């Protein structure tokens, strides 16, 4: 289990590194480089638009790779998705700016961002199911929390690279070539991840499943459509909060409040660095008390915290901004630490890779794709951006209602019995 969990963590860390490095670059430099004919606000919105394209591609990726995972196994998904995302990320770092290539530059950026999202849409389902379907039932939350640590590690790697380059280079050097270096580094990370995954075995659940479903997506729509919509709505606020902190706040504070970008990156990174190690601790609570109660608590915390977070951001004081971000990240991880155990437990094995991944990534479209764009538009006027806080609070109430309608799978509940799959009830 430790080897499987480590491989899953490494893979999701690399995939989310690729995804996050684009989001941070969009907040800091992509607007003026690829949309120079726009105003500063319009350029930022356009850059966030290409950022959102990755989220729109993720449900499609979950359908494509979910089909592979449900018909041919979870293991092939982990190789194909990592390869696609790694190649697309390296290519982003090679795209010339608008000054060199004209309108073709942002078009290429959009296409490559879409391919990034396509790969990431498959990665989460493959990595999570690899651990969930090997893990004993009473420790499933703990083991599936390892791939959930991956986004924190990927975020820290991506932002750490950009922070180091931003501090070491002049503004002109950073805009000319410095921002590209983390994208090129994605190639080496992807290669390392592929090597780490070569020895992984297929899951016992898939081997015991029997004849696979011919069209998993059709089966999900017919038998689990309501469940997919509820999980998407439930997860929306988690995505929204994370990207409000990690992406929108960077652009807002550097452009509107005059905060140095290295200070902003450091504040956000510090909050994420604390959140990451707490993920397995929260997951253990989920094994003991249930998945749904923790999701409800985390969701309620986001509803309460969004206005204080925006007020702390508006001070432009590093310690106060960090406190606001940390509160938001703790609310976020209270939900998302147990999601990797919760979603697979809601679906039967024959459609699990498709159903869990589609629900997860549709939540990303609602919360992740729209939030930087909507928040940037809502914060364009004078004064504190209370509209952003209201928007996030409203999403929190929506997600709270969706979580309330979902069933509890229970700390000791099986992932829906599979004949011959001993890991459902086996002790650790």
PDB file of C-alpha atoms in Angstrom, residues 23 28 40 46 62-63 70 88 186 238 249 277 294 302 347 360 366 375 385 387 392 411 413 416:
ATOM      1  CA  UNK A  23      -2.726  29.191 -13.430  1.00  0.00           C
ATOM      2  CA  UNK A  28       1.227  37.067 -13.328  1.00  0.00           C
ATOM      3  CA  UNK A  40      -4.847  45.288 -18.254  1.00  0.00           C
ATOM      4  CA  UNK A  46      -8.517  36.611 -21.368  1.00  0.00           C
ATOM      5  CA  UNK A  62     -12.686  11.844 -17.427  1.00  0.00           C
ATOM      6  CA  UNK A  63     -15.062  10.357 -20.016  1.00  0.00           C
ATOM      7  CA  UNK A  70     -13.608   0.794 -16.738  1.00  0.00           C
ATOM      8  CA  UNK A  88       1.255  19.667 -23.376  1.00  0.00           C
ATOM      9  CA  UNK A 186       7.480  19.407 -16.484  1.00  0.00           C
ATOM     10  CA  UNK A 238     -13.922  23.495  -2.855  1.00  0.00           C
ATOM     11  CA  UNK A 249      -5.943  36.671  -5.264  1.00  0.00           C
ATOM     12  CA  UNK A 277       0.491  17.501   5.876  1.00  0.00           C
ATOM     13  CA  UNK A 294     -16.515  16.128   7.424  1.00  0.00           C
ATOM     14  CA  UNK A 302     -16.310  28.109   3.757  1.00  0.00           C
ATOM     15  CA  UNK A 347     -20.286   4.072  -7.476  1.00  0.00           C
ATOM     16  CA  UNK A 360     -15.201  15.271  -9.658  1.00  0.00           C
ATOM     17  CA  UNK A 366     -18.502  24.949 -11.939  1.00  0.00           C
ATOM     18  CA  UNK A 375     -14.036  37.112  -9.273  1.00  0.00           C
ATOM     19  CA  UNK A 385     -14.377  43.071  -3.475  1.00  0.00           C
ATOM     20  CA  UNK A 387     -19.008  40.670  -4.479  1.00  0.00           C
ATOM     21  CA  UNK A 392     -18.078  32.228  -2.877  1.00  0.00           C
ATOM     22  CA  UNK A 411     -16.268   4.376   7.906  1.00  0.00           C
ATOM     23  CA  UNK A 413     -18.797   0.380   4.586  1.00  0.00           C
ATOM     24  CA  UNK A 416     -20.209  -2.005  -3.015  1.00  0.00           C
TER      25      UNK A 416
END
